[in-house]
Tab-separated table of C-alpha atoms and ligand atoms in Angstrom:
chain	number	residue	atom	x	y	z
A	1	UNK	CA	-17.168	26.929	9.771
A	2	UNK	CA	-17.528	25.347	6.547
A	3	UNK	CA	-15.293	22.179	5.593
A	4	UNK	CA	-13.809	24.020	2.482
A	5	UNK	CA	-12.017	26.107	4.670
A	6	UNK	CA	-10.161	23.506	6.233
A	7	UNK	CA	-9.122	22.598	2.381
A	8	UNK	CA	-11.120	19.175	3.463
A	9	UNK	CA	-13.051	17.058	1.058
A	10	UNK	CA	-16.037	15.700	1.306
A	11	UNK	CA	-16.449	11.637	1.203
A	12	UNK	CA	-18.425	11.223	-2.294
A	13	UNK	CA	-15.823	12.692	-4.067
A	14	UNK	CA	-13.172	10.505	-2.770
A	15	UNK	CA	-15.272	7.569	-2.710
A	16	UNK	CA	-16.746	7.962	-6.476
A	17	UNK	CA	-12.873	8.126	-7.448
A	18	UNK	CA	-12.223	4.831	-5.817
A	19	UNK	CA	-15.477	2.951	-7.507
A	20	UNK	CA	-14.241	4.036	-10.607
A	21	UNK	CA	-10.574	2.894	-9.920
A	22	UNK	CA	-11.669	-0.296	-7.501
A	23	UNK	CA	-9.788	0.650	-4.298
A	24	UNK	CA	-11.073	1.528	-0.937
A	25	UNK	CA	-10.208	4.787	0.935
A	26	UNK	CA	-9.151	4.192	4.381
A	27	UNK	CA	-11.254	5.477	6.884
A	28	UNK	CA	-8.893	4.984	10.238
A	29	UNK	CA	-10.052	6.669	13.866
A	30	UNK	CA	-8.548	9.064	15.652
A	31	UNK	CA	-8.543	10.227	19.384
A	32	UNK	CA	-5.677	12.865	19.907
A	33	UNK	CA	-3.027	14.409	19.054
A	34	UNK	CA	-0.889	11.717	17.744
A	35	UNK	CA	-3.171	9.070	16.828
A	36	UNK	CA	-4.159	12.502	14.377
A	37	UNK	CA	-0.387	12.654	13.257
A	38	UNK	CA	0.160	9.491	13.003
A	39	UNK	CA	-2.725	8.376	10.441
A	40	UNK	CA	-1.889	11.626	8.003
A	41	UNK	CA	1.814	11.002	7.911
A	42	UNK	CA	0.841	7.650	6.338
A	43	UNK	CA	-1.396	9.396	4.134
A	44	UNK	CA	1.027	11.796	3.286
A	45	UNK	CA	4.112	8.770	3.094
A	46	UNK	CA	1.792	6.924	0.652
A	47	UNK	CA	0.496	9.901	-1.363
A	48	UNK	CA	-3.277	8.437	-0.552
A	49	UNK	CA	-6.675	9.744	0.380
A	50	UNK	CA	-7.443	8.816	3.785
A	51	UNK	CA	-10.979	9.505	5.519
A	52	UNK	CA	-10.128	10.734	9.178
A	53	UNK	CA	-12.885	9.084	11.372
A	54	UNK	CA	-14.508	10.377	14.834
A	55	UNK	CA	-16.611	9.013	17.224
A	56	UNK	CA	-18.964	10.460	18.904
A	57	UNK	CA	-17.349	9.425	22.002
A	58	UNK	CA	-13.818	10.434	20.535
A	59	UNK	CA	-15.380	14.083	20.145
A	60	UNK	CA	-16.358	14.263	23.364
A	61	UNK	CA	-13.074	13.038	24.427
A	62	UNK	CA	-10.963	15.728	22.104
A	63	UNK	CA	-13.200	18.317	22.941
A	64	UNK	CA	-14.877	19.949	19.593
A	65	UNK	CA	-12.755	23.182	19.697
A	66	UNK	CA	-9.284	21.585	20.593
A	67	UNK	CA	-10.193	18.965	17.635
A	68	UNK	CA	-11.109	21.392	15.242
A	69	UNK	CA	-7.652	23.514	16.039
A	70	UNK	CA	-5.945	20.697	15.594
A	71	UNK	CA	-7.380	20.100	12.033
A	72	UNK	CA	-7.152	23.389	11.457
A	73	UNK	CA	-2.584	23.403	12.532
A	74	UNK	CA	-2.360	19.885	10.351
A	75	UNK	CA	-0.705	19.796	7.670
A	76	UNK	CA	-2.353	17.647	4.326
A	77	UNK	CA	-2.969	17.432	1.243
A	78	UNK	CA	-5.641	19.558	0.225
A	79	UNK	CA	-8.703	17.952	-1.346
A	80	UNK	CA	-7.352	14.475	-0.036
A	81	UNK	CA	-8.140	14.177	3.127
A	82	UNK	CA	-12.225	14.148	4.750
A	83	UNK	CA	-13.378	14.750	8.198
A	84	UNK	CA	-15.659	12.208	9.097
A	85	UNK	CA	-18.480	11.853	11.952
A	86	UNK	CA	-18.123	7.804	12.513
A	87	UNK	CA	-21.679	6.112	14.052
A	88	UNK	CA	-23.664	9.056	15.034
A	89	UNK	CA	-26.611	8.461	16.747
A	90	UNK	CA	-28.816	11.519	16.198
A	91	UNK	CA	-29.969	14.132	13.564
A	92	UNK	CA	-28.595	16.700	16.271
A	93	UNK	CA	-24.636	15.165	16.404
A	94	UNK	CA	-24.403	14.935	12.575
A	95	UNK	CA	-26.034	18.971	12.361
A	96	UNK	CA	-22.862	19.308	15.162
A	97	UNK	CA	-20.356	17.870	13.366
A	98	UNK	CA	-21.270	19.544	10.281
A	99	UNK	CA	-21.728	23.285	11.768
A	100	UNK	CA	-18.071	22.997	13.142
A	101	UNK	CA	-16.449	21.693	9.780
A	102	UNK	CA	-16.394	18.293	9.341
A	103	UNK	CA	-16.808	17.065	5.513
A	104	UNK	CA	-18.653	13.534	6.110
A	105	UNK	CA	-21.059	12.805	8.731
A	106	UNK	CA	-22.633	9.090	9.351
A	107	UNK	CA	-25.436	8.346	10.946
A	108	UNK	CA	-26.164	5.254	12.492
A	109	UNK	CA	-29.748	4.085	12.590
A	110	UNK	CA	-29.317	0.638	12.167
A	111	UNK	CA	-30.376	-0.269	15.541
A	112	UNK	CA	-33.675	1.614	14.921
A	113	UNK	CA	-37.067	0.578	13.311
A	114	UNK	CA	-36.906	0.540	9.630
A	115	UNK	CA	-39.109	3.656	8.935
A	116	UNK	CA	-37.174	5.214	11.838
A	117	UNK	CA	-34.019	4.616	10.323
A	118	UNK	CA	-35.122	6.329	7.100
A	119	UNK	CA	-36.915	9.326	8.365
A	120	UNK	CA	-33.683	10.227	10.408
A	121	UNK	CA	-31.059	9.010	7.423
A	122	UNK	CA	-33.052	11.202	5.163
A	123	UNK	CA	-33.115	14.525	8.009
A	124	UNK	CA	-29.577	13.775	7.750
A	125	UNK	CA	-29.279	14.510	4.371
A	126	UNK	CA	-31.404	16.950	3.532
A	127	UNK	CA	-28.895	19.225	6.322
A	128	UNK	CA	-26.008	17.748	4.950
A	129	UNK	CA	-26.039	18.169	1.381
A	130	UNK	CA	-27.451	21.926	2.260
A	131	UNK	CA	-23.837	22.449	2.929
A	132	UNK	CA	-22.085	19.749	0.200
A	133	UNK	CA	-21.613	17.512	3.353
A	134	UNK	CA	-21.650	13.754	2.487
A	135	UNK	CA	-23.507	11.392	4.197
A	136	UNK	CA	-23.035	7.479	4.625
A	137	UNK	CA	-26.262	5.373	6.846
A	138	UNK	CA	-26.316	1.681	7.398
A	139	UNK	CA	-29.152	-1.061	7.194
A	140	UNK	CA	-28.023	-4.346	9.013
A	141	UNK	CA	-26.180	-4.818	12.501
A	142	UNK	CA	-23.108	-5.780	13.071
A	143	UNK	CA	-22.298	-7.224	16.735
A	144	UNK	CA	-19.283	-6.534	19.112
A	145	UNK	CA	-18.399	-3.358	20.617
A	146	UNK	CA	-19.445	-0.124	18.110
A	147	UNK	CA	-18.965	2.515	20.736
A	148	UNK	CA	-18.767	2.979	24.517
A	149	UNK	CA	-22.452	3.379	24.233
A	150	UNK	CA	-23.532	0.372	21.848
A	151	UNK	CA	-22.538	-2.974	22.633
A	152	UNK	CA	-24.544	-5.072	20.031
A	153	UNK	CA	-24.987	-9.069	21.163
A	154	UNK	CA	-26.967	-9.536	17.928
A	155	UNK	CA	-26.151	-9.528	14.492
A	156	UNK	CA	-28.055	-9.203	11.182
A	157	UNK	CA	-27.017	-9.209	7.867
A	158	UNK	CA	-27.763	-6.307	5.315
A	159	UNK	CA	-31.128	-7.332	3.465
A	160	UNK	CA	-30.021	-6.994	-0.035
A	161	UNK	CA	-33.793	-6.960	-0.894
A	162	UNK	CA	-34.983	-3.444	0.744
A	163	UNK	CA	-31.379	-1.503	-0.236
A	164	UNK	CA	-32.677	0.005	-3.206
A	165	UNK	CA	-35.497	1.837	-1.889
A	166	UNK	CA	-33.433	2.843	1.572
A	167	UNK	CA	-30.980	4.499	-0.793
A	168	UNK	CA	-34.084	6.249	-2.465
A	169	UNK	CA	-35.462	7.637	-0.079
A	170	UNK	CA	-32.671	8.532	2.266
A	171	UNK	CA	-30.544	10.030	-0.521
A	172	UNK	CA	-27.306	8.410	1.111
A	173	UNK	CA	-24.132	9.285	-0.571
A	174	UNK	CA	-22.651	5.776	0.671
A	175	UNK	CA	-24.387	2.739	2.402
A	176	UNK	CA	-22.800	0.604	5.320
A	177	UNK	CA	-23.453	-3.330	5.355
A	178	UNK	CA	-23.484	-6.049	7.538
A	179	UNK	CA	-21.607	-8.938	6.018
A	180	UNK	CA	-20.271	-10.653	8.827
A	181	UNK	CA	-17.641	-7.889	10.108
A	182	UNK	CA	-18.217	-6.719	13.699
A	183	UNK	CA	-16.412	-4.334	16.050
A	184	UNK	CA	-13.644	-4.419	18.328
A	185	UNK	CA	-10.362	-7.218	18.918
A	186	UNK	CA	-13.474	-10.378	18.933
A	187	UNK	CA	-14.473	-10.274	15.324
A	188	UNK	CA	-13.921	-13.944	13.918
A	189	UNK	CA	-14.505	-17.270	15.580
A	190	UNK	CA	-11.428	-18.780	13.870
A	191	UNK	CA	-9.231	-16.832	11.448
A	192	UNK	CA	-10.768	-18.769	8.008
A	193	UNK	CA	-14.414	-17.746	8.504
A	194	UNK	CA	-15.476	-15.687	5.364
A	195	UNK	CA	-17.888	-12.734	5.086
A	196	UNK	CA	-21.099	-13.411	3.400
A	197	UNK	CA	-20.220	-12.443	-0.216
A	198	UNK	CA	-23.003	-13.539	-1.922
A	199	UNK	CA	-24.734	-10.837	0.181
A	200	UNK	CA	-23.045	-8.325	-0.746
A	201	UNK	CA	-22.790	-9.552	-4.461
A	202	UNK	CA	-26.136	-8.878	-4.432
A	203	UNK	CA	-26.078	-5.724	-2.801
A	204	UNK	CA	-23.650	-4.487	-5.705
A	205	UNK	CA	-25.754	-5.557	-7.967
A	206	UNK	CA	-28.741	-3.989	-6.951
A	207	UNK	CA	-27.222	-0.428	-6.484
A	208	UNK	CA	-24.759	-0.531	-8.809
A	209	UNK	CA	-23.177	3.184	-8.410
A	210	UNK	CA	-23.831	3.351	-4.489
A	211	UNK	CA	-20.522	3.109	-3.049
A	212	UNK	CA	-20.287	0.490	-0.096
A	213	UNK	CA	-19.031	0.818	3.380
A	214	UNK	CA	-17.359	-2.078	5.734
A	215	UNK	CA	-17.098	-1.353	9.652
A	216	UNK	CA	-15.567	-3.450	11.555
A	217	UNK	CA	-12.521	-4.198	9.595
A	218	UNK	CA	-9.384	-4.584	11.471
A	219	UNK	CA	-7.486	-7.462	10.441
A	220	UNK	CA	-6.234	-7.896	13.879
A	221	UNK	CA	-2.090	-8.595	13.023
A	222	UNK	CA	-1.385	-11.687	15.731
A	223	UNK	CA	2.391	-10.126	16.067
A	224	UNK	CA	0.233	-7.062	18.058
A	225	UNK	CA	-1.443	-9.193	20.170
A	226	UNK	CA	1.633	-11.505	20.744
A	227	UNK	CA	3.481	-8.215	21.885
A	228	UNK	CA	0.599	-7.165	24.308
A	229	UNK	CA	0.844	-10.161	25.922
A	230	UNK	CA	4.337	-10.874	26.228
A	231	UNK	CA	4.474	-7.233	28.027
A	232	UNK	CA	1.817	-8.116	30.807
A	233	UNK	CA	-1.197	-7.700	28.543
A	234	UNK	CA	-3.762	-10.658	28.354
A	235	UNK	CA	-5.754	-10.704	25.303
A	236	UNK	CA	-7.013	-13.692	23.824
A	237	UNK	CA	-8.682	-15.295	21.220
A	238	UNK	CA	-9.405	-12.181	19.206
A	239	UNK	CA	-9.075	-13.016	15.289
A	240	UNK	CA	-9.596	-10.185	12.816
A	241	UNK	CA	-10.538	-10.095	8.883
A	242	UNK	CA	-8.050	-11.717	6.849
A	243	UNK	CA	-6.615	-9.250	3.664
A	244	UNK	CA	-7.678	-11.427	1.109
A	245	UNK	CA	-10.796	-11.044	2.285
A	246	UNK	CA	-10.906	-7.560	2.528
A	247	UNK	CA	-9.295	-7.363	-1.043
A	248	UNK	CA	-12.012	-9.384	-2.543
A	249	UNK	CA	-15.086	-6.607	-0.501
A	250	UNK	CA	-13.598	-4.402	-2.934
A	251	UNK	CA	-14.099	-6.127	-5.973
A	252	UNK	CA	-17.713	-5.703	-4.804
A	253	UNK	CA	-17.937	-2.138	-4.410
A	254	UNK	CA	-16.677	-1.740	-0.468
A	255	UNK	CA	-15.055	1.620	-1.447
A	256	UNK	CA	-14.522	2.476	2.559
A	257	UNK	CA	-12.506	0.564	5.026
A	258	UNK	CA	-13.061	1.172	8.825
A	259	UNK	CA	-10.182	0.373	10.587
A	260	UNK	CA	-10.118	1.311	14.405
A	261	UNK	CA	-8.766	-1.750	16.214
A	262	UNK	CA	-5.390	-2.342	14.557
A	263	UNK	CA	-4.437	1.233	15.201
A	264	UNK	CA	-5.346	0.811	18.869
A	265	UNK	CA	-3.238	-2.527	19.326
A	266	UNK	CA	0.074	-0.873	17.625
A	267	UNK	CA	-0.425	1.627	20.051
A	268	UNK	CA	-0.716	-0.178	22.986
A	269	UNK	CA	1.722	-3.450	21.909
A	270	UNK	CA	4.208	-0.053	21.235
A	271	UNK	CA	3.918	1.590	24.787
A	272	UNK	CA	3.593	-1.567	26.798
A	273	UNK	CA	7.041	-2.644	25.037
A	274	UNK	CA	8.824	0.312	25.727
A	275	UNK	CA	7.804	0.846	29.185
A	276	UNK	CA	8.910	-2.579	30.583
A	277	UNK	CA	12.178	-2.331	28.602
A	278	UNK	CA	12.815	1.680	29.686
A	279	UNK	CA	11.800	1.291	33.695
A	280	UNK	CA	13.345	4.391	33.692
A	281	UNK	CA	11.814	6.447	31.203
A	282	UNK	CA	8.640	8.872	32.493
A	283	UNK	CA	8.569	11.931	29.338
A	284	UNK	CA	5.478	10.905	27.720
A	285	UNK	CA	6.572	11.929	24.170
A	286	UNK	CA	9.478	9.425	24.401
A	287	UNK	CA	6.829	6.118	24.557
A	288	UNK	CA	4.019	8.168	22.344
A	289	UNK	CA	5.722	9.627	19.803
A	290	UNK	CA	7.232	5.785	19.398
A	291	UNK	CA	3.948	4.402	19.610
A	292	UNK	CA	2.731	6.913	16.455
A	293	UNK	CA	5.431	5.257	14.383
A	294	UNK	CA	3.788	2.137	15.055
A	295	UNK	CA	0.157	3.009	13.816
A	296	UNK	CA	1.565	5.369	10.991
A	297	UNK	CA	3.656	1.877	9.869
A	298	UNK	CA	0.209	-0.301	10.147
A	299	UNK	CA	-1.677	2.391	8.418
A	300	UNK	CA	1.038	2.303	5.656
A	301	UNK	CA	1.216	-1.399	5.337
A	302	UNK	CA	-2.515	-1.441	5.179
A	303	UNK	CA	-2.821	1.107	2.229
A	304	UNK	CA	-0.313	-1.059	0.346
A	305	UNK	CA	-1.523	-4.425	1.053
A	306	UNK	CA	-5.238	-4.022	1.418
A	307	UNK	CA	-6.837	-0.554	0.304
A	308	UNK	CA	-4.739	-0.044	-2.747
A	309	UNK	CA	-5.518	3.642	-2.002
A	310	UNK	CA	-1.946	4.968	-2.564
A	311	UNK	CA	-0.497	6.962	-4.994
A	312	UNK	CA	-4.031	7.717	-6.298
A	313	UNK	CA	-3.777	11.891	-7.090
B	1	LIG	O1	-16.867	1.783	15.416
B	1	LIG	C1	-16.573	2.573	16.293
B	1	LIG	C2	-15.218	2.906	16.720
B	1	LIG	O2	-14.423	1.784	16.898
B	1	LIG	C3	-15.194	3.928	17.817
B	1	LIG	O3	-15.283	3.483	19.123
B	1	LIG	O4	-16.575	5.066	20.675
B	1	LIG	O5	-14.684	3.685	21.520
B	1	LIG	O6	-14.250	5.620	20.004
B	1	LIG	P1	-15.205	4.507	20.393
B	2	LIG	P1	-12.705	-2.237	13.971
B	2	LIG	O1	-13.108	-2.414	15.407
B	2	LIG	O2	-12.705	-3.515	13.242
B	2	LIG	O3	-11.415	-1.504	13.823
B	2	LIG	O4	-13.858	-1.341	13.265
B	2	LIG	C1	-13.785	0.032	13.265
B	2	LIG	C2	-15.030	0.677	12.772
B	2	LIG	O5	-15.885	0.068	12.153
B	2	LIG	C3	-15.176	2.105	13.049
B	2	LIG	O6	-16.397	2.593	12.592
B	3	LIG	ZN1	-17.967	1.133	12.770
């Protein structure tokens, strides 16, 4: 199947808009059924493109066929929404993910040699832009947890010095950089530290009309983890990226925003809650479908308050 069929777009097209109107598009994961409903009534509530991100252990988790029904029975905007492959690891996930529909497909060599990163990023493309498929790589390593496979201890920044020729001869469509984000609740050592913008100042710079990528962006909202732990939860000392900051990435080109984190904790802060103040309540939809409201209200706020994605079409 072929992502026009779906009436999905591709992620160049959505992210060339935002360089040109200096925004980000949302990229927000997904896992099931209502995490999925949840993220595209806030894209449809706020009228803005939103990039639907999977993992490669969320597709395994969904099961390709039940996903791609699902994506298939949803109801969007046409032309504003893009199915996106988030840190795949292989040529042979990303030629998956693009055979069965999806519109965007990264893949993650960053771990990898230099020269092995580029001969795969560049396999990569030459499948995916056989088919109009977009494709976004990354050069730099960000540390926390990326997926259930990749727990990264180390971190290194993007070096602004090789990203022209990477983009050359990978033929990216967008490039992901390390600037001092990293995955998961345990970002941040304090809430004031700041990302390394004279990195990706000169990053901008140098590729100009390359639009820019930030993982590892939740912001982390305290009154999520306050809730967790007030309802038997113990999380601690996890500090996320502060809007401001996030607002001024995009004055630098970051024209994608992936948020994973934040949607989890509504989630969670939203079923713990109601299950220890409903001991008698056992229908699942009651505590999920409340739980969606909570994500699809983050996702909202963020749009407004950090992406500036909305009303955009
Ligand atoms: O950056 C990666 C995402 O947060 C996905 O993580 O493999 O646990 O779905 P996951
Ligand atoms: P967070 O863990 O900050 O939400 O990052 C998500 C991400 O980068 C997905 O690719
Ligand atoms: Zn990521």
């Amino acid at each position: 199947m072929h992502y026009s069929d779906f009436g999905l777009s591709n992620t160049k097209r959505l992210l060339m808009s935002a360089m040109r109107g200096s925004y980000a598009v949302p990229a927000f994961n997904f896992y099931n059924m209502e995490t999925l409903k949840a993220i595209l009534k806030a894209a449809q509530i706020t009228n803005s493109p939103i990039i639907l991100a999977v993992s490669e252990s969320a597709l395994e988790y969904m099961d390709k066929d039940i996903l791609m029904g699902m994506i298939r029975g949803a109801k969007y905007k046409k032309n504003q929404i893009a199915l996106h492959l988030d840190h795949g690891h292989s040529f042979e996930i990303c030629k998956l993910a693009i055979d069965i529909g999806f519109s965007s497909v990264m893949f993650d060599g960053s771990a990898l040699p230099l020269s092995e990163n580029i001969k795969i990023s560049r396999q990569v493309s030459d499948y995916a832009h056989k088919f109009n498929v977009s494709v976004e790589t990354e050069l730099g390593i960000l540390s926390g947890t990326e997926d259930k496979n990749t727990k990264s201890k180390i971190h290194s920044y993007t070096d602004p010095t090789i990203v022209k020729d990477f983009v050359k001869q990978t033929k990216t469509d967008s490039l992901a950089v390390a600037i001092g984000t990293a995955h998961g609740a345990y970002k941040r050592k304090n809430k004031n530290e700041s990302l390394r913008f004279d990195i990706l100042e000169e990053i901008a710079k140098t590729i100009p009309s390359v639009p820019l990528v930030l993982h590892g962006a939740s912001t982390i909202p305290e009154k999520y983890i306050k809730q967790i732990n007030k309802f038997g939860g113990d999380i601690k000392n996890a500090y996320g990226i502060a809007p401001a900051q996030l607002r001024k990435a995009i004055s630098f080109h970051i024209a994608k925003i992936n948020i994973d984190s934040d949607s989890r904790l509504a989630f969670t802060a939203a079923i713990r809650e109601t299950l220890s103040k409903n001991t008698d309540i056992f229908d699942p939809r009651k505590y999920l479908s409340y739980a969606s409201e909570q994500i699809t209200k983050n996702c909202i706020d963020e749009i407004q308050n950090i992406m500036g994605s909305g009303y955009k079409f």
